[in-house]
Coordinates of C-alpha atoms and ligand atoms in Angstrom, one line a residue:
M1 CA -25.2 17.5 -9.5
R2 CA -22.3 18.1 -7.1
I3 CA -21.8 15.7 -4.1
L4 CA -19.7 16.1 -1.0
A5 CA -18.5 12.6 -0.1
I6 CA -17.0 11.4 3.2
E7 CA -15.2 8.1 3.9
S8 CA -13.9 7.1 7.4
S9 CA -14.5 3.4 7.6
C10 CA -10.9 2.3 8.4
D11 CA -7.6 4.1 8.3
E12 CA -8.1 6.6 5.6
C13 CA -10.0 9.9 6.4
S14 CA -11.2 11.3 3.1
A15 CA -13.5 13.9 1.7
A16 CA -14.2 14.6 -2.0
L17 CA -16.3 16.7 -4.3
V18 CA -17.7 14.6 -7.2
D19 CA -19.9 15.8 -10.0
Y20 CA -22.5 13.7 -11.8
T21 CA -23.1 15.1 -15.3
K22 CA -26.1 14.8 -17.6
D23 CA -24.3 12.3 -19.8
G24 CA -23.5 10.1 -16.7
A25 CA -19.8 11.1 -16.3
L26 CA -18.3 11.5 -12.8
P27 CA -15.6 14.1 -12.9
V28 CA -13.8 14.3 -9.5
R29 CA -13.4 18.0 -8.5
S30 CA -11.2 17.3 -5.5
V31 CA -10.1 14.5 -3.1
A32 CA -8.4 15.2 0.2
T33 CA -7.2 12.1 2.1
F34 CA -5.3 11.7 5.3
S35 CA -3.8 8.2 5.5
Q36 CA -3.2 6.8 9.0
I37 CA -0.8 4.1 7.8
E38 CA 2.2 5.5 9.5
I39 CA 0.3 6.0 12.8
H40 CA -0.7 2.3 12.9
A41 CA 2.6 0.9 11.4
P42 CA 4.3 0.3 14.8
Y43 CA 1.4 -1.9 15.9
G44 CA 1.5 -4.1 12.8
G45 CA -2.1 -3.4 11.9
V46 CA -4.9 -0.9 12.4
V47 CA -5.8 -0.1 16.1
P48 CA -9.5 0.8 16.1
E49 CA -9.5 3.2 19.0
I50 CA -6.5 5.1 17.6
A51 CA -8.2 5.2 14.2
S52 CA -11.4 6.8 15.5
R53 CA -9.5 9.4 17.5
N54 CA -7.4 10.3 14.5
H55 CA -10.5 10.6 12.3
L56 CA -11.9 13.1 14.8
E57 CA -8.9 15.3 14.3
T58 CA -8.7 15.1 10.6
I59 CA -12.3 15.0 9.3
L60 CA -13.0 18.8 9.3
P61 CA -9.6 19.6 7.8
M62 CA -10.2 17.1 5.0
I63 CA -13.7 18.5 4.3
E64 CA -12.2 22.0 4.2
Q65 CA -9.3 20.9 1.9
A66 CA -11.8 19.2 -0.5
F67 CA -13.5 22.6 -0.9
T68 CA -10.4 24.7 -1.2
Q69 CA -8.8 22.3 -3.7
A70 CA -11.9 22.7 -5.8
G71 CA -11.4 26.5 -5.7
Y72 CA -13.7 27.6 -2.9
S73 CA -12.6 29.9 -0.1
S74 CA -10.9 28.7 3.1
T75 CA -12.2 29.6 6.5
T76 CA -8.9 31.5 7.1
D77 CA -9.6 33.8 4.2
N78 CA -13.3 34.0 4.6
P79 CA -15.2 33.2 7.9
K80 CA -18.4 32.7 5.9
A81 CA -16.7 30.1 3.6
P82 CA -19.0 27.2 4.8
R83 CA -22.0 29.1 3.5
E84 CA -20.3 29.3 0.1
W85 CA -19.6 25.5 0.4
A86 CA -23.2 24.7 1.3
N87 CA -24.4 26.6 -1.8
A88 CA -22.0 24.7 -4.0
I89 CA -23.3 21.1 -3.3
D90 CA -26.6 19.3 -4.0
A91 CA -26.2 16.3 -1.6
I92 CA -23.9 14.6 0.9
A93 CA -22.8 11.0 0.7
V94 CA -21.2 9.1 3.5
T95 CA -19.9 5.6 4.1
N96 CA -22.0 4.1 6.9
R97 CA -21.1 0.4 6.6
P98 CA -19.2 -1.8 6.9
G99 CA -16.0 -1.0 8.8
L100 CA -14.7 -0.1 12.3
V101 CA -17.7 1.2 14.0
G102 CA -16.0 4.0 15.9
A103 CA -14.3 5.2 12.8
L104 CA -17.5 5.1 10.7
H105 CA -19.3 7.1 13.4
V106 CA -17.0 10.0 13.0
G107 CA -17.8 10.3 9.2
V108 CA -21.5 9.6 9.7
S109 CA -21.8 12.2 12.5
A110 CA -20.0 14.9 10.5
A111 CA -22.2 14.1 7.4
K112 CA -25.4 14.3 9.5
A113 CA -24.4 17.5 11.1
L114 CA -23.6 19.2 7.7
A115 CA -26.7 17.8 6.0
Y116 CA -28.9 19.1 8.9
A117 CA -27.3 22.5 9.0
W118 CA -27.1 23.0 5.3
K119 CA -30.5 21.4 4.5
K120 CA -29.0 18.9 2.0
P121 CA -30.2 15.4 1.2
L122 CA -28.0 12.7 2.8
V123 CA -27.3 9.4 1.2
P124 CA -25.7 6.4 3.0
V125 CA -23.2 4.4 1.0
H126 CA -22.0 0.8 1.5
H127 CA -18.2 0.9 1.4
L128 CA -17.9 -2.1 -0.9
E129 CA -20.4 -0.5 -3.3
G130 CA -18.1 2.5 -3.3
H131 CA -15.2 0.2 -4.4
I132 CA -17.4 -1.1 -7.3
A133 CA -18.4 2.4 -8.2
S134 CA -14.8 3.5 -8.4
L135 CA -14.7 1.7 -11.7
Y136 CA -17.0 4.5 -13.1
L137 CA -14.7 7.4 -12.1
G138 CA -12.9 6.9 -15.3
D139 CA -14.7 6.0 -18.6
Q140 CA -13.3 2.5 -18.8
A141 CA -16.4 0.8 -17.4
R142 CA -19.0 2.6 -19.5
G143 CA -20.4 0.5 -22.3
L144 CA -18.6 -2.7 -21.2
P145 CA -20.7 -5.8 -22.0
L146 CA -22.7 -7.2 -19.0
P147 CA -22.8 -9.3 -16.9
M148 CA -19.5 -8.1 -15.4
L149 CA -17.6 -10.0 -12.7
V150 CA -16.2 -7.6 -10.1
A151 CA -13.6 -8.9 -7.7
I152 CA -13.1 -6.8 -4.6
V153 CA -9.6 -7.7 -3.4
S154 CA -8.6 -5.7 -0.4
G155 CA -7.2 -6.0 3.2
G156 CA -10.7 -6.8 4.5
H157 CA -12.5 -8.5 1.7
T158 CA -12.1 -11.0 -1.1
N159 CA -15.5 -11.0 -2.7
L160 CA -16.8 -11.7 -6.2
Y161 CA -19.9 -10.0 -7.5
V162 CA -21.9 -10.3 -10.7
I163 CA -23.1 -6.9 -12.0
R164 CA -26.0 -7.3 -14.4
S165 CA -27.2 -3.7 -15.0
E166 CA -25.8 -0.2 -15.4
P167 CA -25.1 1.4 -12.0
E168 CA -28.0 3.9 -12.2
L169 CA -30.3 0.8 -12.2
W170 CA -28.6 -1.2 -9.4
P171 CA -31.2 -2.6 -7.1
P172 CA -31.0 -1.2 -3.6
D173 CA -29.6 -4.5 -2.3
V174 CA -27.3 -5.1 -5.2
L175 CA -24.5 -6.2 -2.9
K176 CA -26.6 -8.8 -1.1
R177 CA -28.1 -10.4 -4.2
S178 CA -25.2 -10.4 -6.5
I179 CA -22.4 -11.7 -4.3
V180 CA -21.2 -15.1 -5.7
A181 CA -18.1 -15.8 -3.6
R182 CA -16.3 -14.6 -0.5
S183 CA -13.4 -15.8 1.7
R184 CA -14.2 -18.2 4.4
D185 CA -11.4 -16.7 6.6
D186 CA -8.7 -14.2 5.7
A187 CA -8.9 -11.8 2.8
A188 CA -6.3 -11.9 0.1
G189 CA -4.8 -8.6 1.2
E190 CA -4.7 -9.9 4.8
A191 CA -2.8 -13.0 3.6
F192 CA -0.3 -10.6 2.0
D193 CA -0.1 -8.5 5.2
K194 CA 0.2 -11.5 7.6
T195 CA 2.9 -13.3 5.6
A196 CA 4.8 -10.1 5.1
K197 CA 4.7 -9.5 8.9
L198 CA 6.2 -13.0 9.5
M199 CA 9.0 -12.0 7.1
G200 CA 9.6 -8.8 9.1
F201 CA 8.1 -6.2 6.7
P202 CA 6.1 -3.3 8.0
Y203 CA 2.3 -2.9 7.6
P204 CA 0.8 -3.0 5.1
G205 CA 3.0 -5.7 3.7
G206 CA 1.4 -6.4 0.3
V207 CA 3.5 -3.9 -1.5
W208 CA 6.7 -5.3 0.1
I209 CA 6.0 -8.8 -1.1
D210 CA 5.2 -7.4 -4.5
R211 CA 8.6 -5.6 -4.6
K212 CA 10.7 -8.3 -3.1
A213 CA 9.2 -11.1 -5.2
K214 CA 10.8 -9.6 -8.3
G215 CA 13.8 -11.8 -9.1
G216 CA 12.5 -14.6 -6.8
N217 CA 11.4 -18.1 -8.0
P218 CA 7.6 -18.5 -7.6
Q219 CA 8.1 -22.3 -7.7
A220 CA 10.8 -22.4 -5.0
F221 CA 8.3 -23.3 -2.3
Q222 CA 5.0 -25.2 -2.8
F223 CA 2.6 -23.3 -0.5
P224 CA -1.1 -24.5 -0.3
R225 CA -3.8 -23.4 -2.8
A226 CA -6.8 -24.0 -0.6
L227 CA -10.2 -25.2 -2.0
P228 CA -9.1 -26.3 -5.5
Q229 CA -12.4 -28.1 -6.1
K230 CA -14.3 -26.8 -9.2
S231 CA -17.6 -27.1 -7.2
I232 CA -16.6 -24.5 -4.6
L233 CA -16.5 -20.8 -5.4
E234 CA -15.0 -19.6 -2.2
F235 CA -11.6 -18.6 -1.0
S236 CA -9.6 -19.6 2.1
F237 CA -6.2 -18.0 2.8
S238 CA -5.7 -18.8 6.5
G239 CA -3.7 -22.0 5.9
L240 CA -1.1 -20.1 3.9
K241 CA 0.3 -18.2 6.8
T242 CA 0.9 -21.4 8.8
A243 CA 2.8 -22.9 5.9
V244 CA 4.8 -19.8 5.3
S245 CA 5.6 -19.4 9.0
M246 CA 6.9 -23.1 9.2
E247 CA 9.1 -22.5 6.1
I248 CA 10.5 -19.3 7.7
A249 CA 11.4 -21.1 10.9
R250 CA 13.2 -23.8 8.9
L251 CA 15.1 -21.3 6.9
K252 CA 16.1 -19.3 10.0
N253 CA 17.4 -22.5 11.6
S254 CA 19.6 -23.3 8.6
G255 CA 20.7 -19.6 8.3
E256 CA 19.3 -19.3 4.8
F257 CA 16.4 -16.9 5.6
E258 CA 17.8 -13.6 4.3
A259 CA 19.0 -15.1 1.1
R260 CA 15.7 -16.8 0.3
I261 CA 13.4 -13.8 0.9
P262 CA 12.9 -13.2 -2.8
D263 CA 11.9 -16.9 -3.3
L264 CA 9.7 -16.8 -0.3
C265 CA 7.9 -13.6 -1.5
A266 CA 7.5 -14.9 -5.1
S267 CA 6.2 -18.3 -3.9
T268 CA 3.7 -16.7 -1.4
Q269 CA 2.5 -14.2 -4.0
A270 CA 2.1 -17.1 -6.5
A271 CA 0.0 -19.1 -4.0
I272 CA -2.3 -16.1 -3.3
L273 CA -2.7 -15.2 -7.0
D274 CA -3.3 -18.8 -8.2
A275 CA -6.1 -19.2 -5.6
L276 CA -7.6 -15.9 -6.5
L277 CA -7.4 -16.2 -10.3
G278 CA -8.5 -19.8 -10.3
K279 CA -11.8 -18.8 -8.7
V280 CA -12.1 -15.7 -10.9
A281 CA -11.9 -17.9 -14.0
L282 CA -14.4 -20.3 -12.5
A283 CA -16.9 -17.5 -11.7
I284 CA -16.6 -16.1 -15.2
Q285 CA -17.4 -19.5 -16.7
S286 CA -20.2 -20.3 -14.1
Y287 CA -22.1 -17.0 -14.6
G288 CA -21.4 -16.4 -18.3
C289 CA -19.6 -13.1 -17.5
R290 CA -18.5 -11.0 -20.5
S291 CA -16.3 -8.5 -18.7
L292 CA -14.1 -8.5 -15.6
A293 CA -13.0 -5.7 -13.2
I294 CA -10.7 -5.9 -10.2
V295 CA -10.9 -3.3 -7.4
G296 CA -9.4 -2.8 -3.9
G297 CA -5.8 -2.4 -2.7
V298 CA -4.5 -5.7 -4.1
A299 CA -5.5 -4.6 -7.6
A300 CA -2.3 -2.5 -7.4
N301 CA -0.2 -5.8 -7.3
S302 CA 2.1 -5.8 -10.3
E303 CA 2.2 -9.6 -10.8
L304 CA -1.6 -9.7 -10.7
R305 CA -1.8 -7.1 -13.4
L306 CA 0.6 -9.0 -15.5
R307 CA -1.3 -12.3 -15.1
L308 CA -4.6 -10.6 -15.9
E309 CA -3.0 -9.3 -19.1
Q310 CA -1.9 -12.8 -20.0
S311 CA -5.1 -14.6 -19.1
W312 CA -8.2 -12.7 -20.2
R313 CA -8.3 -14.2 -23.7
K314 CA -8.2 -17.7 -22.5
W315 CA -11.1 -16.9 -20.1
G316 CA -13.3 -16.1 -23.1
L317 CA -13.5 -12.3 -22.5
S318 CA -13.5 -10.0 -25.5
Q319 CA -11.6 -7.2 -23.8
P320 CA -8.9 -6.8 -21.1
P321 CA -10.0 -6.7 -17.5
I322 CA -10.4 -3.2 -16.1
T323 CA -9.2 -1.7 -12.8
P324 CA -10.0 1.7 -11.3
P325 CA -7.6 4.6 -11.9
M326 CA -4.7 3.8 -9.6
E327 CA -5.4 6.6 -7.1
Y328 CA -8.9 5.2 -6.5
C329 CA -7.8 1.6 -5.8
T330 CA -7.2 2.2 -2.1
D331 CA -9.9 3.8 0.2
N332 CA -10.9 7.3 -0.8
A333 CA -14.1 9.5 -0.8
A334 CA -14.3 9.9 -4.5
M335 CA -15.6 6.4 -4.9
I336 CA -18.2 7.1 -2.2
G337 CA -19.2 10.1 -4.2
A338 CA -19.7 8.0 -7.3
A339 CA -21.8 5.4 -5.5
G340 CA -23.7 8.2 -3.7
A341 CA -24.5 9.8 -7.1
F342 CA -26.0 6.6 -8.4
R343 CA -28.1 6.2 -5.2
V344 CA -29.3 9.8 -5.4
V345 CA -30.4 9.2 -9.0
Q346 CA -32.3 6.2 -7.8
G347 CA -34.1 8.3 -5.2
A348 CA -32.3 6.7 -2.2
A349 CA -31.4 10.0 -0.4
L350 CA -32.9 10.1 3.1
S351 CA -35.7 12.3 4.2
P352 CA -34.8 14.9 6.9
T353 CA -36.3 12.6 9.6
A354 CA -34.8 9.3 8.4
M355 CA -31.5 11.1 8.2
L356 CA -31.4 11.9 11.9
T357 CA -31.6 8.2 12.8
L358 CA -28.9 7.1 10.4
S359 CA -26.2 5.1 12.2
A360 CA -22.9 3.4 11.5
I361 CA -23.0 -0.4 11.0
A362 CA -19.9 -2.6 11.5
S363 CA -21.1 -5.7 9.6
P364 CA -21.5 -5.8 5.8
D365 CA -24.9 -7.6 5.6
L366 CA -27.3 -5.6 7.7
Ligands
KG4_401 O1 -8.6 -1.5 -0.4 P1 -7.5 -1.2 0.6 O2 -6.8 0.1 0.6 O3 -8.1 -1.2 2.1 C1 -9.1 -2.1 2.5 O4 -10.3 -1.8 2.3 O5 -8.7 -3.1 3.1 O6 -6.6 -2.5 0.6 C2 -5.4 -2.6 1.4 C3 -4.8 -3.9 1.1 C4 -3.7 -4.3 2.1 O7 -3.9 -5.6 2.5 C5 -2.4 -4.1 1.3 O8 -1.3 -5.0 1.7 C6 -2.9 -4.5 -0.1 O9 -4.1 -3.9 -0.2 N1 -2.0 -4.0 -1.2 C7 -1.3 -4.9 -2.0 C8 -0.5 -4.0 -2.8 N2 -0.8 -2.7 -2.5 C9 -1.7 -2.8 -1.5 N3 -1.2 -6.2 -2.0 C10 -0.4 -6.8 -2.9 N4 0.4 -6.0 -3.8 C11 0.4 -4.7 -3.7 N5 1.1 -4.0 -4.6
ZN402 ZN1 -11.8 -0.4 1.1

């Protein structure tokens, strides 16, 4: 089965062709992604209206690029190329929730139009389920002992899930039922981004903190680790930015700010990672998890990867934690294709009438 997948929930406009083979592998035939990071950078964060307008401009070029990268004709070479594309696929998968509603609408409308014109089944995909499914784009997750704890650590979410069955058997509401922890306020990636902004780094700031922390002392400043209680399996990162901003003001007053940036970054990163990994360890113990996976943009953090490598044995796991292939950590349509394939196998593709009323939904739980 070959799936055309579309993702437009935030600031990445992406289309991909993903196959689902008889033995359950998911080879990615192509991924075309336009990242809007540079467009939003001057504003210090994603501007929803600018995001939707940009998706409108890039969605069709990304879909065409996904086909041409996979070896199909372009519309410049062959005006009938879309007919060839239609014949090449079996279904269309699209992120319809959660995200910026205007941005989601662009992908959903494109997917509905193509599914209608090409008479293909359409399958809606929950963006976070896409992040979980990204683990299955390589073969690292196949055959891992279950239950598996999956941490989604991105700019928008810090959620822990327990996965109890192979993905083809995920219940339709897998995300609602298996969530075991989330953040009460800011997400971990948001904590990286907001503290980086206070230090004067461009958006998204996580990678800057990661870089500048090297050579800094993680114990130089004692920033808060919220909710340390063993009885609470939730995160809270909003207090951190207040503490960091007070320290920055003090350092600027004394003229030490520039010199202490590595220490500030290392201490901020340590506070975020201690809070995150403390709850990951608690969840593994509380739910008897036998494997661990980390997905989302923060999974790219080099100190996080190092600490996972040092910690998994003492958490009682029998193999190292897994992360998706690096190129599938941040938002992309290949992961939506993977989740879409599992949903098609389960029979979740929409009928031609249900398809017409499919809408974009901003909130995660509807
Ligand atoms: O998954 P993602 O691309 O988008 C969302 O769905 O939010 O995650 C983006 C987040 C941003 O907050 C970014 O600062 C963070 O991932 N990030 C990092 C690193 N690379 C990306 N955070 C810490 N260290 C990194 N190396
Ligand atoms: Zn995401």
